[in-house]
Structures are given as C-alpha cells and as structure tokens.
Tab-separated table of C-alpha atoms in Angstrom:
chain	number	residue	atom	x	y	z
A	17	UNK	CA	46.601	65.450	29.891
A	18	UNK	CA	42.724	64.794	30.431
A	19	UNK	CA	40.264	67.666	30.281
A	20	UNK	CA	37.114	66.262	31.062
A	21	UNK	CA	34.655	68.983	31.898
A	22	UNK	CA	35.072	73.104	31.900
A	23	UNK	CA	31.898	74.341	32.409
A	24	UNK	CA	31.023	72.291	34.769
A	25	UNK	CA	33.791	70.960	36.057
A	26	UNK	CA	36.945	71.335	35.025
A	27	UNK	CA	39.035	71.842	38.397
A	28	UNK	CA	37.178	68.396	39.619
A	29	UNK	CA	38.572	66.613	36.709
A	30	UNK	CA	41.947	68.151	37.271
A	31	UNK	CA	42.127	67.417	41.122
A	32	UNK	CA	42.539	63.707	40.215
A	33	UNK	CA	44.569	63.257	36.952
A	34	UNK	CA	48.161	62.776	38.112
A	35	UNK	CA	50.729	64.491	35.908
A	36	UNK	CA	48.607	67.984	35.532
A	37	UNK	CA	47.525	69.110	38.992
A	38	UNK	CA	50.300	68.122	42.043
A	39	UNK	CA	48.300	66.419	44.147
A	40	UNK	CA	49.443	68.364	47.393
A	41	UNK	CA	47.208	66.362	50.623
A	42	UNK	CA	45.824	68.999	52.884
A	43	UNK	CA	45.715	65.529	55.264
A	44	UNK	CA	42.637	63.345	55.992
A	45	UNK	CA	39.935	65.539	57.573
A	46	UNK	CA	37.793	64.797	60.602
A	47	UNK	CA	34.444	64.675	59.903
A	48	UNK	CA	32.835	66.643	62.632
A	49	UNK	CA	32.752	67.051	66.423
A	50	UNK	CA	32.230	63.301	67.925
A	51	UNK	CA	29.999	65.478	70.323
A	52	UNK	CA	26.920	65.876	67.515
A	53	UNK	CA	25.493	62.218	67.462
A	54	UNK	CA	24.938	60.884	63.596
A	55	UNK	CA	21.753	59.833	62.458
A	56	UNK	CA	20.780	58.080	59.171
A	57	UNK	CA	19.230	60.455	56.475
A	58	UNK	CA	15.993	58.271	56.114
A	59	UNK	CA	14.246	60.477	58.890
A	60	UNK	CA	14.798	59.083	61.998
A	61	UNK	CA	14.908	61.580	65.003
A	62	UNK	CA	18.062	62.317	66.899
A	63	UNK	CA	18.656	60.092	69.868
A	64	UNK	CA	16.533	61.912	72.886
A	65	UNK	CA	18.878	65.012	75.089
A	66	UNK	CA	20.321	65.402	71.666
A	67	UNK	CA	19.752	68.944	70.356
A	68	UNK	CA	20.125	67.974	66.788
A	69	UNK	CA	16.750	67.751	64.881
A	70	UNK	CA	15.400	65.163	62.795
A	71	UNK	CA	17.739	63.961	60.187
A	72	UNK	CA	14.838	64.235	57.815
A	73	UNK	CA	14.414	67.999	58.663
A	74	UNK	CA	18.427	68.322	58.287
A	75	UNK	CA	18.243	66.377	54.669
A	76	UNK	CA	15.403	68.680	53.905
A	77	UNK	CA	17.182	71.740	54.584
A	78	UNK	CA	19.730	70.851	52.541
A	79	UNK	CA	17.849	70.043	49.648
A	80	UNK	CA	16.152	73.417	49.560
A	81	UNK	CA	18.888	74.860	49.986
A	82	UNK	CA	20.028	74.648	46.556
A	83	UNK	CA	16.576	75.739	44.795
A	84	UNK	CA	18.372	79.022	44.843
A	85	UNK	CA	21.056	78.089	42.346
A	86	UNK	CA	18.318	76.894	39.544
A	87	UNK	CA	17.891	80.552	39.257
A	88	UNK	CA	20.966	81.371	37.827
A	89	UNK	CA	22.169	84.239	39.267
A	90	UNK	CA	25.153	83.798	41.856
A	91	UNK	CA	28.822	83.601	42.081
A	92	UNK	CA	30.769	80.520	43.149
A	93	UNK	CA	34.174	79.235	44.157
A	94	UNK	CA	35.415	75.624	43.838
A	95	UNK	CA	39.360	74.591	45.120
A	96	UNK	CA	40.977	71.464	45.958
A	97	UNK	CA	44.895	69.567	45.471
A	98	UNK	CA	46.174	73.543	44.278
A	99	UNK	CA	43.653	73.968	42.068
A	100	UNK	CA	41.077	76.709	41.891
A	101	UNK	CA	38.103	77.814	40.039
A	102	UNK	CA	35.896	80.923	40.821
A	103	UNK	CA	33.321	82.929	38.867
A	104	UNK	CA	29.608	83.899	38.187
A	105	UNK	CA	26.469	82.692	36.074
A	106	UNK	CA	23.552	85.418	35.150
A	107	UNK	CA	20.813	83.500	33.435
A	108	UNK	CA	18.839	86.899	32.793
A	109	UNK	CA	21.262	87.589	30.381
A	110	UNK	CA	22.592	84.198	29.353
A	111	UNK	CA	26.248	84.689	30.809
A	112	UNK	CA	28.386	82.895	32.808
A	113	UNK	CA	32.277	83.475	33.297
A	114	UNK	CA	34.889	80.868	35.233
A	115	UNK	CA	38.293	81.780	35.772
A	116	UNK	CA	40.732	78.431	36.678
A	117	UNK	CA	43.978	77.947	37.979
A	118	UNK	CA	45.446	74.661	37.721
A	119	UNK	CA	48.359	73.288	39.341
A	120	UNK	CA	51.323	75.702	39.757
A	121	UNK	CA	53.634	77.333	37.979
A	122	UNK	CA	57.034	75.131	39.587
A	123	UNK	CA	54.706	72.332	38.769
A	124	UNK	CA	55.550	70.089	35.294
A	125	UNK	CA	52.536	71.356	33.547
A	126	UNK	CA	49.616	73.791	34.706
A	127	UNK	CA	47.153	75.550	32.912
A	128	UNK	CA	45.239	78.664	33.592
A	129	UNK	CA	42.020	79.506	31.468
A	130	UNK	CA	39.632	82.448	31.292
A	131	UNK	CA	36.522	81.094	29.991
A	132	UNK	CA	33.448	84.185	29.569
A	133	UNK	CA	29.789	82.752	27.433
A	134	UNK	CA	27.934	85.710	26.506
A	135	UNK	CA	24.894	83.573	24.190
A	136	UNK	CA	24.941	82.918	21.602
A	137	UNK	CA	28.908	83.310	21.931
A	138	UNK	CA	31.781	82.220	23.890
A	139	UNK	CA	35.885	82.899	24.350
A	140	UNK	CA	38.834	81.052	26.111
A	141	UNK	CA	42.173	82.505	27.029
A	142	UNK	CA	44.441	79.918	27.763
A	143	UNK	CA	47.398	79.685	29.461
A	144	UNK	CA	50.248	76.647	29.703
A	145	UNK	CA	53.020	76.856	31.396
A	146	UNK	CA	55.251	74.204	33.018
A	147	UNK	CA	58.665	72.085	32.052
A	148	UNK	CA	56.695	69.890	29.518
A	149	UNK	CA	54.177	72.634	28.463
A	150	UNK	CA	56.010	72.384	25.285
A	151	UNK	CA	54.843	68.979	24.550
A	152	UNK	CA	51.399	70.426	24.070
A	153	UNK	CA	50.657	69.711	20.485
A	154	UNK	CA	49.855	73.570	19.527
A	155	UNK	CA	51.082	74.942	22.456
A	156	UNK	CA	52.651	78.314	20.853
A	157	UNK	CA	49.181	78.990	19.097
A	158	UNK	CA	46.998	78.617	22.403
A	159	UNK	CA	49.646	80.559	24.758
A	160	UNK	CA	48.403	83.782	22.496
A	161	UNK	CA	47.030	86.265	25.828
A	162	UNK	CA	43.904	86.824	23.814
A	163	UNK	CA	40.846	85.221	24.123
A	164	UNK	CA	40.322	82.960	21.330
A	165	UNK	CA	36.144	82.946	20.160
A	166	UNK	CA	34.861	79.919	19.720
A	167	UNK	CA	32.517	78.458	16.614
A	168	UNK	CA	29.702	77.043	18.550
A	169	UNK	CA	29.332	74.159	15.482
A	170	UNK	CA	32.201	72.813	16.973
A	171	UNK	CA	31.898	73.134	20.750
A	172	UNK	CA	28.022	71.796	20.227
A	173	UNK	CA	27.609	69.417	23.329
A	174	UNK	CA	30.992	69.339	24.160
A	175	UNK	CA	30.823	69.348	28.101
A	176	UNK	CA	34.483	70.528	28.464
A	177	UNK	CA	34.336	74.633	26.138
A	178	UNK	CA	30.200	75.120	26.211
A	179	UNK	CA	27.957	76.001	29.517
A	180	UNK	CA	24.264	74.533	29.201
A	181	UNK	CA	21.948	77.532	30.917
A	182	UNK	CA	19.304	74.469	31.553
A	183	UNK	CA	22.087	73.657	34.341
A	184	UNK	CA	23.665	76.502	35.477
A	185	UNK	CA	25.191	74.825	38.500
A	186	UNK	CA	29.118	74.323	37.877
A	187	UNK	CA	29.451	72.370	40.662
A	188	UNK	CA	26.409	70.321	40.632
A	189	UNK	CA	25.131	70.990	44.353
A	190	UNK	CA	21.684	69.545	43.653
A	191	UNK	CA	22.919	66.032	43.111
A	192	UNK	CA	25.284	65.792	45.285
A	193	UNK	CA	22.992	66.892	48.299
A	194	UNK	CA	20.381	64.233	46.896
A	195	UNK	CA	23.390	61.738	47.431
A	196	UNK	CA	23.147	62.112	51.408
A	197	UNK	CA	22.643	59.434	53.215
A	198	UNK	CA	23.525	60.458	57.161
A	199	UNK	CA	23.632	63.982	58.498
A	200	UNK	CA	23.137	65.786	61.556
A	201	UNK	CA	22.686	69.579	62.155
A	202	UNK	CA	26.035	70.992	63.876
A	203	UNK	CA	25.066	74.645	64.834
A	204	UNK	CA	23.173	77.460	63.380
A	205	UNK	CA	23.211	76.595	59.482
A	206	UNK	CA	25.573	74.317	59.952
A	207	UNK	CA	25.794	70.304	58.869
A	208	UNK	CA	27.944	67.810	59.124
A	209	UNK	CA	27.192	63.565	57.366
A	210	UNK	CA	28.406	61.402	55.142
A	211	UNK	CA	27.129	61.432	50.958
A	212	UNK	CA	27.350	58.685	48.880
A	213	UNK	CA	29.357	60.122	45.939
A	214	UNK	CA	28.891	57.089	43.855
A	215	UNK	CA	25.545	58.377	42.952
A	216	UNK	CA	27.005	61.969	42.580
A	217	UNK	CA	29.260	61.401	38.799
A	218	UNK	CA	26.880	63.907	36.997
A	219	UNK	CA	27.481	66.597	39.436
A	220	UNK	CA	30.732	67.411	38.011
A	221	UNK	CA	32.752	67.961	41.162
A	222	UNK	CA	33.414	64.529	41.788
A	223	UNK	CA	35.221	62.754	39.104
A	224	UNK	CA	34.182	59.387	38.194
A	225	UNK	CA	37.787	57.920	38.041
A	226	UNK	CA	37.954	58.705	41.460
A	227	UNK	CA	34.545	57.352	42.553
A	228	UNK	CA	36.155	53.732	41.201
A	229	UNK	CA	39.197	54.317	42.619
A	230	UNK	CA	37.125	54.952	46.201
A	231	UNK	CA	35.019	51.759	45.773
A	232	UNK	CA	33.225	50.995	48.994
A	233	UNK	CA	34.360	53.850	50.336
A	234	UNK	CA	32.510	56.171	47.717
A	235	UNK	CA	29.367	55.332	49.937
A	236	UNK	CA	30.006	57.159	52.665
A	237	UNK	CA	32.176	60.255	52.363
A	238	UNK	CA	32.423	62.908	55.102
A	239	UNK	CA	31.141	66.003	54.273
A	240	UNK	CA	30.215	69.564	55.984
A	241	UNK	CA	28.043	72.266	54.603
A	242	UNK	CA	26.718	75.637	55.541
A	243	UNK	CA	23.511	77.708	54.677
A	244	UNK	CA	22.902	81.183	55.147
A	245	UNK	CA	20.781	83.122	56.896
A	246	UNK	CA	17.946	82.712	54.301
A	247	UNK	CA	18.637	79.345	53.906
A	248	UNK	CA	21.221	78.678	51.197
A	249	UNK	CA	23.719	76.747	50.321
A	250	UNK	CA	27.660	78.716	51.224
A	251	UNK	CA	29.107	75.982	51.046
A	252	UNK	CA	30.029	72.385	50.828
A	253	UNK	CA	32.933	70.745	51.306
A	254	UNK	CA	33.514	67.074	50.611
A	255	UNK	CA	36.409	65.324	52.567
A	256	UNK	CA	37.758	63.065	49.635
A	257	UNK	CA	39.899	60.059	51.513
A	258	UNK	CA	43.034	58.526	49.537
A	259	UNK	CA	42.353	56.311	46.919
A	260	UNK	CA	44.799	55.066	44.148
A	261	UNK	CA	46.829	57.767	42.965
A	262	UNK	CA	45.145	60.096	44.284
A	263	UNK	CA	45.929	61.656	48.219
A	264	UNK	CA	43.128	62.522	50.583
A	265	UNK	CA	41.823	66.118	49.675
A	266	UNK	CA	39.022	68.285	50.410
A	267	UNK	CA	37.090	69.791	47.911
A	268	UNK	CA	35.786	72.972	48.843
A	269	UNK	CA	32.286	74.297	46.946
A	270	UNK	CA	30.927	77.831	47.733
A	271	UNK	CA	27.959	80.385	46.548
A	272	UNK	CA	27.652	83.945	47.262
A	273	UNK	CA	25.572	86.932	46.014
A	274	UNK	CA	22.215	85.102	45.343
A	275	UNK	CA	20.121	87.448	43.131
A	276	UNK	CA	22.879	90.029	42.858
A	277	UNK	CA	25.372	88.594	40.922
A	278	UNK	CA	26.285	90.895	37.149
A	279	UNK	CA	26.530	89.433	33.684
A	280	UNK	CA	30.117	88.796	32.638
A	281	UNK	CA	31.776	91.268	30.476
A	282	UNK	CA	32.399	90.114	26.726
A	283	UNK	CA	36.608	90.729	25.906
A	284	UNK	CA	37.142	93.443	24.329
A	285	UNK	CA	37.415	92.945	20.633
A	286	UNK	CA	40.869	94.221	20.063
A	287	UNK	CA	41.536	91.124	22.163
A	288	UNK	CA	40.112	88.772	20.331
A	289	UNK	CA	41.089	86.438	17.629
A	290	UNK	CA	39.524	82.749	16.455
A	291	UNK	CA	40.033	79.709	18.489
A	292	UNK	CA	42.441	77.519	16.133
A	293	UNK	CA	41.913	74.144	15.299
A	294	UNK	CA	44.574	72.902	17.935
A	295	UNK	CA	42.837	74.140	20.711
A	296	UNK	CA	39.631	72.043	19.809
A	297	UNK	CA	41.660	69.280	19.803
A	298	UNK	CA	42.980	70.058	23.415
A	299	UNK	CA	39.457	69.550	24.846
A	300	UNK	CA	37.893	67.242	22.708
C-alpha cells in the first residue's frame, strides 16, 4: 500500500496505486464541443466569427481565478476511480479538516480517514477495512474509532499526516492552471483545453507515477473548468487517459464558500487517544 500525500493529496495518490483503490473507468471523456475552435494558450486570438476570446484573456482568467484560494478560507471536494475527498481550510484560525474515502468496502482493501489540524495540533481517525485489511502491520491498533493525536516531532515535514498553512491548496489549482497550454472559453465561466500535467507533480492531484506512465501524452491532457460569478475557480476537472495500469479517469476538483467557510471542530477529548507508533509507520 503507498500513501504518498494526505494533506495535499492523498485521494490523487490513491486513484493510481493498483491494489488499494479499484480502478473503476468512468470511460475516456470528450474534451469539449468540436463546435468551440481551440487556440494555443500563448495569446493568439480566436480564429475571426469565432465568439471565443483571446486565449490569452481565457489563460488569464484562469489564473486569477485561483488568487482566491491563497486566502485560505473555502471548502473543497476532490473524487476520481471511487475515491473521494471533501473538506475545508480556515487560515484565520489555522484549521483545516479532510474527510477521505478510499476504494470500497467489497473492495480487497480501502481505507477511510478523518484527518482535523487545529495548530499547533492535529488527529487522524482511521479506518481499514477490506479482505486483506488484516495484513496491515498494526491494523487492530489503528481500526480504534477515535481519533488518534499526533506528536508533531514526528509528523514534521511529512507531506502525507501534516497540512503546511503557507499552501493551503489541497489540490494544488495554482499549478496546475499555470500548466495550460491551449484553452478556449466554452460559455459563461466556462473553459475547456488541454494542460500539460508533466509540469503539474507538485500540485498534488496528479500523481507523478502516473505522469511517467502518460509520457507524451502528459503534455496535453483534456481538461474543463468553471468560475463563478465573481470569478473563481468551481471547478476543474482533468480527463486522465489510460496509461499502464491505470484506466482512463476523470479527476474531479471543486471550491465552494469563498470567505465563508468555519474552522474545523477539534474531537472531542473523550475521543481521543495518542497516535501509536504503527500508524507512523503506515504513512511514513
């Protein structure tokens, strides 16, 4: 089992790692009506009769669209191949909570995790379930249905149990936006292009096993996004074609409640114990 990223991540690393998500194909997707012409990112206009605008201005758009997030105060959702992840970051009072679903429960192994950081503190529940769940080293110690605190000396720049408030992004919007490289305006706050997901690894959502396994291909992967009525990002949604082990999937990024998300709720300390030393071993 490979956990590569929580925080940040941890339902993109999932999607592609055979044996812990299924890999169910929801079928390679179109990328957008053939009626909206496609024009490269670098700022050329849209072919003349075409109601499109520049793809500069589209690009542009984009890009600003995810100033919002830097703020740190929003809820997301992120889903793809059965797995999902949803939850909320407040910067103002340094808190962020995910709550992720992997896999299935008829599947050989899934996992479900409750991850709240409250700084300077942070608690997992874990859940593993599954016909080989058992062959979790530790297993009956993490399967507790507490949430398990975590020492922070030992979770110190480990990418997969702590949340950096410098980037509060989980999915990584920013980069993977700057990663464009056509796109064409498709209606009112709506886009449609192609991204270049090779230069999109640090983003989180995209895992880098995959971006090998793509090869060529990584340069130019369909994508759609929409903004909302003051401009933001909603969401993104990156049409990942088959490559290796791995079926074609789509994997689906959205933001809501800019400015009015609330800070996550610490557990309750009756439900609380300390993390034991098998589940640092899980994610390290």
């Amino acid at each position: 089992m490979t956990v590569r990223r929580l925080s940040a991540g941890l339902v993109a690393a999932a999607l592609f790692t055979p044996g812990l998500a299924a890999c169910n194909s929801a079928g390679t997707p179109t990328a957008g009506s053939s009626a909206s012409p496609t024009v490269s990112a670098s700022g050329t206009p849209a072919p003349s009769g075409s109601a499109a605008p520049a793809a500069g201005d589209a690009k542009q758009a984009l890009l600003a669209s995810t100033r919002e997030i830097s703020n740190g105060n929003f809820r997301f959702t992120m889903s793809g191949v059965g797995s999902t992840a949803e939850g909320r970051v407040h910067e103002p009072t340094q808190s962020a909570e995910m709550r992720v679903t992997i896999g299935k429960p008829t599947d050989d192994l899934f996992m479900k995790l409750d991850l709240v950081h409250y700084k300077p503190d942070s608690w997992v529940k874990v859940e593993l379930g599954g016909t080989t769940a058992k062959s979790v080293p530790g297993v009956q110690k993490l399967n507790l249905g507490k949430y398990q605190h975590l020492d922070q000396t030992r979770i110190k720049g480990n990418r997969n149990l702590g949340f950096d408030f410098d980037k509060v992004d989980p999915a990584g919007s920013e980069v993977l936006t700057q990663g464009i490289t056509e796109v064409r305006q498709t209606g009112d706050g709506a886009y449609a292009g192609t991204i270049d997901v090779s230069k999109a690894a640090e983003a989180g959502s995209v895992d880098p096993t995959v971006i090998t396994a793509l090869g060529a291909q990584a340069k130019s992967v369909p994508f759609t996004a929409k903004l909302d009525p003051q401009g933001r990002l909603s969401e993104m949604v990156i049409q990942i074609p088959a490559a290796g082990q791995t079926k074609a999937q789509d994997i689906k990024i959205t933001y809501s409640d800019y400015g009015s998300a609330t800070a996550a709720q610490k557990p309750p300390a009756d439900q609380v114990v300390e993390a034991p030393a098998e589940l640092y071993n899980l994610f390290n």
